[in-house]
C-alpha positions as semicolon CSV with decimal commas, in nm:
position;residue;x (nm);y (nm);z (nm)
1;X;11,209;11,909;10,733
2;X;11,270;12,038;10,380
3;X;11,097;11,875;10,064
4;X;11,292;12,085;9,789
5;X;11,293;11,912;9,465
6;X;11,577;11,732;9,302
7;X;11,871;11,950;9,157
8;X;11,751;12,178;8,898
9;X;12,024;12,031;8,648
10;X;11,767;11,778;8,526
11;X;11,410;11,857;8,405
12;X;11,092;11,655;8,445
13;X;11,133;11,534;8,094
14;X;11,477;11,419;8,221
15;X;11,377;11,202;8,480
16;X;11,101;11,049;8,304
17;X;11,345;10,963;8,034
18;X;11,586;10,812;8,300
19;X;11,322;10,606;8,456
20;X;11,180;10,493;8,114
21;X;11,509;10,389;8,011
22;X;11,576;10,179;8,347
23;X;11,223;10,040;8,333
24;X;11,300;9,905;7,972
25;X;11,616;9,796;8,057
26;X;11,479;9,621;8,376
27;X;11,227;9,428;8,146
28;X;11,462;9,348;7,880
29;X;11,719;9,183;8,125
30;X;11,420;9,004;8,309
31;X;11,319;8,845;7,959
32;X;11,649;8,728;7,856
33;X;11,734;8,608;8,207
34;X;11,420;8,392;8,241
35;X;11,433;8,277;7,878
36;X;11,785;8,107;7,977
37;X;11,673;7,986;8,323
38;X;11,399;7,772;8,206
39;X;11,662;7,542;8,033
40;X;11,931;7,588;8,285
41;X;11,885;7,266;8,506
42;X;11,829;7,078;8,169
43;X;12,174;7,231;8,046
44;X;12,324;7,110;8,362
45;X;12,202;6,749;8,360
46;X;12,316;6,715;7,992
47;X;12,693;6,867;8,027
48;X;12,758;6,766;8,349
49;X;12,644;6,388;8,296
50;X;12,469;6,351;8,639
51;X;12,112;6,420;8,744
52;X;12,205;6,524;9,074
53;X;12,431;6,824;8,928
54;X;12,128;6,944;8,732
55;X;12,060;7,231;8,984
56;X;12,431;7,352;9,054
57;X;12,414;7,591;8,751
58;X;12,114;7,778;8,897
59;X;12,251;7,755;9,261
60;X;12,579;7,945;9,112
61;X;12,352;8,228;8,934
62;X;12,207;8,273;9,282
63;X;12,565;8,296;9,428
64;X;12,644;8,575;9,173
65;X;12,290;8,764;9,273
66;X;12,393;8,745;9,626
67;X;12,793;8,873;9,577
68;X;12,718;9,111;9,289
69;X;12,592;9,392;9,518
70;X;12,899;9,526;9,686
71;X;13,119;9,531;9,371
72;X;12,831;9,726;9,194
73;X;12,785;9,940;9,482
74;X;13,145;10,017;9,484
75;X;13,157;10,120;9,111
76;X;12,864;10,340;9,164
77;X;13,034;10,530;9,415
78;X;13,350;10,548;9,193
79;X;13,237;10,597;8,878
80;X;12,858;10,689;8,857
81;X;12,519;10,523;8,883
82;X;12,512;10,489;8,496
83;X;12,828;10,319;8,407
84;X;12,779;10,057;8,688
85;X;12,423;9,921;8,624
86;X;12,545;9,935;8,244
87;X;12,868;9,766;8,320
88;X;12,648;9,474;8,493
89;X;12,430;9,428;8,221
90;X;12,744;9,400;7,969
91;X;12,891;9,144;8,221
92;X;12,568;8,952;8,179
93;X;12,553;8,984;7,820
94;X;12,923;8,814;7,823
95;X;12,786;8,577;8,075
96;X;12,494;8,439;7,856
97;X;12,725;8,441;7,548
98;X;12,970;8,190;7,761
99;X;12,678;7,986;7,868
100;X;12,586;7,908;7,476
101;X;12,942;7,861;7,401
102;X;12,947;7,606;7,716
103;X;12,658;7,445;7,568
104;X;12,809;7,417;7,199
105;X;13,135;7,297;7,336
106;X;12,977;7,034;7,628
107;X;13,185;7,226;7,919
108;X;13,006;7,200;8,211
109;X;13,232;7,450;8,395
110;X;13,196;7,728;8,146
111;X;12,812;7,696;8,203
112;X;12,888;7,757;8,539
113;X;13,097;8,043;8,504
114;X;12,833;8,197;8,269
115;X;12,562;8,148;8,523
116;X;12,767;8,343;8,793
117;X;12,813;8,625;8,544
118;X;12,423;8,616;8,453
119;X;12,331;8,645;8,855
120;X;12,571;8,953;8,870
121;X;12,374;9,088;8,595
122;X;12,027;9,021;8,800
123;X;12,207;9,224;9,094
124;X;12,228;9,511;8,881
125;X;11,895;9,494;8,762
126;X;11,753;9,460;9,116
127;X;11,957;9,756;9,209
128;X;11,858;9,962;8,948
129;X;11,539;10,051;9,142
130;X;11,742;10,282;9,383
131;X;11,889;10,468;9,093
132;X;11,549;10,527;8,967
133;X;11,447;10,667;9,285
134;X;11,741;10,889;9,310
135;X;11,634;11,134;9,041
136;X;11,345;11,258;9,237
137;X;11,312;11,403;9,557
138;X;11,204;11,205;9,875
139;X;10,861;11,249;9,854
140;X;10,843;11,095;9,461
141;X;11,057;10,829;9,515
142;X;10,821;10,529;9,591
143;X;10,678;10,576;9,261
144;X;10,992;10,547;9,068
145;X;11,078;10,246;9,223
146;X;10,742;10,096;9,167
147;X;10,796;10,140;8,792
148;X;11,120;9,972;8,788
149;X;10,985;9,690;8,999
150;X;10,714;9,660;8,742
151;X;10,962;9,616;8,467
152;X;11,018;9,272;8,596
153;X;10,669;9,186;8,485
154;X;10,778;9,187;8,109
155;X;11,065;8,910;8,229
156;X;10,775;8,683;8,408
157;X;10,537;8,707;8,099
158;X;10,811;8,709;7,803
159;X;11,091;8,505;7,931
160;X;10,885;8,174;7,873
161;X;10,761;8,281;7,521
162;X;11,118;8,418;7,409
163;X;11,254;8,110;7,535
164;X;11,064;7,872;7,347
165;X;11,089;8,053;7,010
166;X;11,441;8,064;7,074
167;X;11,471;7,717;7,107
168;X;11,278;7,644;6,783
169;X;11,516;7,859;6,582
170;X;11,809;7,733;6,742
171;X;11,721;7,411;6,599
172;X;11,636;7,522;6,283
173;X;11,988;7,676;6,261
174;X;12,127;7,325;6,320
175;X;12,242;7,427;6,685
176;X;12,128;7,284;7,004
177;X;11,805;7,393;7,132
178;X;11,958;7,457;7,473
179;X;12,178;7,716;7,333
180;X;11,901;7,914;7,150
181;X;11,761;8,098;7,478
182;X;12,124;8,174;7,586
183;X;12,209;8,361;7,269
184;X;11,884;8,565;7,296
185;X;11,957;8,657;7,661
186;X;12,285;8,774;7,573
187;X;12,148;9,001;7,280
188;X;11,876;9,136;7,530
189;X;12,145;9,217;7,807
190;X;12,372;9,369;7,535
191;X;12,040;9,601;7,458
192;X;11,977;9,686;7,821
193;X;12,331;9,801;7,873
194;X;12,334;10,028;7,575
195;X;12,000;10,159;7,667
196;X;12,125;10,247;8,020
197;X;12,446;10,390;7,890
198;X;12,269;10,613;7,610
199;X;11,951;10,760;7,811
200;X;12,028;10,759;8,190
201;X;12,196;11,110;8,164
202;X;12,292;11,297;8,327
203;X;12,400;11,064;8,593
204;X;12,142;11,045;8,869
205;X;12,409;11,063;9,137
206;X;12,495;11,398;9,014
207;X;12,139;11,526;9,012
208;X;11,984;11,368;9,332
209;X;11,796;11,586;9,571
210;X;11,975;11,780;9,800
211;X;11,750;11,819;10,112
212;X;11,928;11,769;10,438
213;X;11,797;11,441;10,484
214;X;11,979;11,283;10,178
215;X;12,295;11,508;10,165
216;X;12,656;11,395;10,195
217;X;12,768;11,468;10,555
218;X;13,114;11,384;10,745
219;X;13,167;11,242;11,081
220;X;12,971;10,960;11,222
221;X;12,764;10,903;10,946
222;X;13,046;10,780;10,734
223;X;13,035;10,510;10,972
224;X;12,779;10,254;10,822
225;X;12,706;10,104;11,151
226;X;12,593;10,448;11,254
227;X;12,361;10,470;10,961
228;X;12,210;10,141;11,054
229;X;12,123;10,236;11,374
230;X;11,869;10,467;11,226
231;X;11,528;10,263;11,338
232;X;11,370;10,398;10,970
233;X;11,655;10,228;10,800
234;X;11,629;9,918;11,007
235;X;11,236;9,890;10,965
236;X;11,289;9,937;10,599
237;X;11,577;9,653;10,588
238;X;11,357;9,414;10,781
239;X;11,049;9,471;10,583
240;X;11,248;9,346;10,266
241;X;11,409;9,059;10,434
242;X;11,059;8,962;10,571
243;X;10,904;8,997;10,259
244;X;11,154;8,785;10,073
245;X;11,177;8,505;10,333
246;X;10,822;8,457;10,349
247;X;10,749;8,465;9,966
248;X;11,029;8,237;9,886
249;X;10,951;7,995;10,162
250;X;10,610;7,929;10,061
251;X;10,619;7,990;9,688
252;X;10,919;7,774;9,587
253;X;10,737;7,460;9,724
254;X;10,352;7,537;9,623
255;X;10,417;7,366;9,269
256;X;10,565;7,060;9,415
257;X;10,286;7,032;9,695
258;X;10,009;7,104;9,411
259;X;10,154;6,820;9,228
260;X;10,242;6,560;9,458
261;X;10,035;6,609;9,738
262;X;9,710;6,788;9,634
263;X;9,651;6,627;9,298
264;X;9,629;6,973;9,168
265;X;9,933;6,971;8,929
266;X;9,727;7,108;8,588
267;X;9,665;7,418;8,802
268;X;10,015;7,491;8,878
269;X;10,037;7,749;8,588
270;X;9,724;7,938;8,708
271;X;9,873;7,946;9,075
272;X;10,218;8,081;8,946
273;X;10,025;8,327;8,733
274;X;9,836;8,455;9,034
275;X;10,144;8,487;9,223
276;X;10,351;8,668;8,965
277;X;10,071;8,909;8,919
278;X;10,054;8,998;9,284
279;X;10,444;9,041;9,289
280;X;10,483;9,303;8,994
281;X;10,164;9,392;8,829
282;X;10,058;9,656;9,080
283;X;10,378;9,767;9,145
284;X;10,334;10,123;9,000
285;X;10,025;10,162;9,243
286;X;10,215;10,013;9,550
287;X;10,486;10,311;9,451
288;X;10,207;10,582;9,456
289;X;10,056;10,446;9,771
290;X;10,393;10,479;9,943
291;X;10,440;10,822;9,818
292;X;10,088;10,928;9,946
293;X;10,036;10,726;10,235
294;X;10,419;10,680;10,354
295;X;10,632;10,350;10,367
296;X;10,497;10,286;10,722
297;X;10,123;10,187;10,617
298;X;10,244;9,986;10,333
299;X;10,481;9,806;10,531
300;X;10,184;9,730;10,800
301;X;9,984;9,633;10,473
302;X;10,238;9,407;10,379
303;X;10,286;9,212;10,656
304;X;9,917;9,163;10,720
305;X;9,924;9,022;10,381
306;X;10,204;8,817;10,408
307;X;10,011;8,661;10,723
308;X;9,687;8,608;10,557
309;X;9,873;8,434;10,276
310;X;10,050;8,229;10,508
311;X;9,720;8,137;10,677
312;X;9,541;8,027;10,381
313;X;9,863;7,868;10,248
314;X;9,844;7,629;10,569
315;X;9,513;7,567;10,541
316;X;9,572;7,346;10,245
317;X;9,213;7,303;10,103
318;X;9,255;7,352;9,744
319;X;9,245;7,593;9,476
320;X;8,999;7,810;9,681
321;X;9,276;7,896;9,918
322;X;9,600;7,832;9,699
323;X;9,489;8,113;9,424
324;X;9,433;8,364;9,673
325;X;9,698;8,253;9,917
326;X;9,969;8,287;9,607
327;X;9,818;8,616;9,508
328;X;9,840;8,788;9,850
329;X;10,189;8,626;9,896
330;X;10,312;8,819;9,584
331;X;10,144;9,144;9,691
332;X;10,246;9,115;10,044
333;X;10,621;9,090;9,918
334;X;10,563;9,377;9,656
335;X;10,422;9,599;9,953
336;X;10,724;9,517;10,162
337;X;10,958;9,533;9,874
338;X;10,871;9,888;9,749
339;X;10,841;10,047;10,081
340;X;11,124;9,904;10,239
341;X;11,305;10,031;9,911
342;X;11,172;10,365;9,950
343;X;11,267;10,403;10,324
344;X;11,624;10,307;10,248
345;X;11,635;10,578;9,936
346;X;11,493;10,849;10,148
347;X;11,677;10,763;10,505
348;X;12,044;10,715;10,395
349;X;12,303;11,011;10,322
350;X;12,387;11,020;9,954
351;X;12,777;10,920;10,033
352;X;12,699;10,587;10,214
353;X;12,365;10,530;10,021
354;X;12,506;10,268;9,747
355;X;12,729;10,072;10,014
356;X;12,435;10,024;10,242
357;X;12,193;9,934;9,930
358;X;12,454;9,680;9,794
359;X;12,487;9,509;10,141
360;X;12,126;9,500;10,193
361;X;12,089;9,313;9,851
362;X;12,340;9,070;9,970
363;X;12,117;9,003;10,290
364;X;11,821;8,952;10,052
365;X;11,981;8,697;9,845
366;X;12,130;8,508;10,165
367;X;11,772;8,498;10,295
368;X;11,645;8,381;9,974
369;X;11,877;8,105;9,939
370;X;11,826;8,002;10,295
371;X;11,441;8,006;10,276
372;X;11,460;7,781;9,969
373;X;11,639;7,518;10,139
374;X;11,430;7,535;10,456
375;X;11,107;7,521;10,217
376;X;11,164;7,135;10,153
377;X;11,222;7,010;10,504
378;X;10,939;7,187;10,647
379;X;10,706;7,066;10,357
380;X;10,834;6,704;10,407
381;X;10,840;6,722;10,761
382;X;10,492;6,851;10,822
383;X;10,341;6,630;10,532
384;X;10,185;6,953;10,405
385;X;10,161;7,301;10,403
386;X;10,098;7,345;10,766
387;X;10,428;7,401;10,891
388;X;10,508;7,633;10,627
389;X;10,196;7,833;10,689
390;X;10,301;7,853;11,044
391;X;10,659;7,991;10,993
392;X;10,551;8,245;10,738
393;X;10,287;8,365;11,008
394;X;10,530;8,414;11,253
395;X;10,784;8,576;11,050
396;X;10,537;8,820;10,936
397;X;10,417;8,885;11,288
398;X;10,776;8,969;11,371
399;X;10,760;9,244;11,111
400;X;10,439;9,393;11,282
401;X;10,629;9,369;11,615
402;X;10,952;9,567;11,451
403;X;10,716;9,835;11,312
404;X;10,563;9,880;11,650
405;X;10,885;9,898;11,776
406;X;11,017;10,168;11,525
407;X;10,672;10,370;11,559
408;X;10,717;10,400;11,911
409;X;11,082;10,507;11,909
410;X;10,979;10,772;11,679
411;X;10,728;10,938;11,878
412;X;10,904;10,916;12,201
413;X;11,019;11,255;12,321
414;X;11,412;11,329;12,249
415;X;11,594;11,235;12,552
416;X;11,337;10,973;12,679
């Protein structure tokens, strides 16, 4: 197999500039998105006048995250990677400004519209990792993806801080404290759009590698179903879906369980910090390991860590198991996410790449929503974390089975 470098139309400095711009933009939208998200349910309750509708704006945002990838992917193919990603961020800036206006006007339906557009912007941010991968040859795509995923750390750390400051500033200016974070989010999303538009040049679609593995092809490969029959692609998708499903299943109910059942409510911030550190802090290292060892060993590592995290969470014996479980849960997700993304970035022809990646992003969103809904009944029905741990363990075990199945097929002689 050829390992020729990316097109000579872009220099190494140009590649670093593009990946750096995507990293900065991803971090910026992460900060803005989380700054607004922390007051979203409060705004939902106040504007709707019904506590039972408080979570609807957040749910609508998840819908935007789930439906956004296909149109973004089509825009990538029609106009290029840079306009599509920058456009999704600009749309999010409009959404955040709409949410601020909704709070000022007391219009619940307008808040829902703004939340939907913010979700679409989040989808664009997530898909930017694939754009970063395209400026490098296949052997270096893992680290590019890892760097962009790492940008989400800024949102996890800076979002709450910005949200608190923006609330105080809004009150000082005579505005509703709920509007402040959304004004700040709008500015940050606009900044991300401008950074992407100005510095992601030349368009990664035009300078992606020309190895036989990735080159546009005619005929059967134009059939998305034919591409999806490639077991490497299937494994990459399965790894990302499993990581998302297991992580969401356990993560969303751990704060509730610690607060209501274990008497560890005061330790919830520590547990969530450990989880976020596992998810994002080591992403550049994961990318380098994917490039150095290959995606399959990292999928194996991710599956094992998810199994271990599920087992520890299911033991439910206090902080001694909760804290390592939350960190391992985050890093297991990270290993599956970066390795799976790299398999898609390497193994799909250019002329169908964006469409397949967009559809996979939809599946990831759907799995996240389904796992969120399933976690509550499993927690209550099992009166503890045992059932959740068992469900996570079985799901991760299935990923190991899929890994063995894909490996056996790869090693089988042609025509066997």
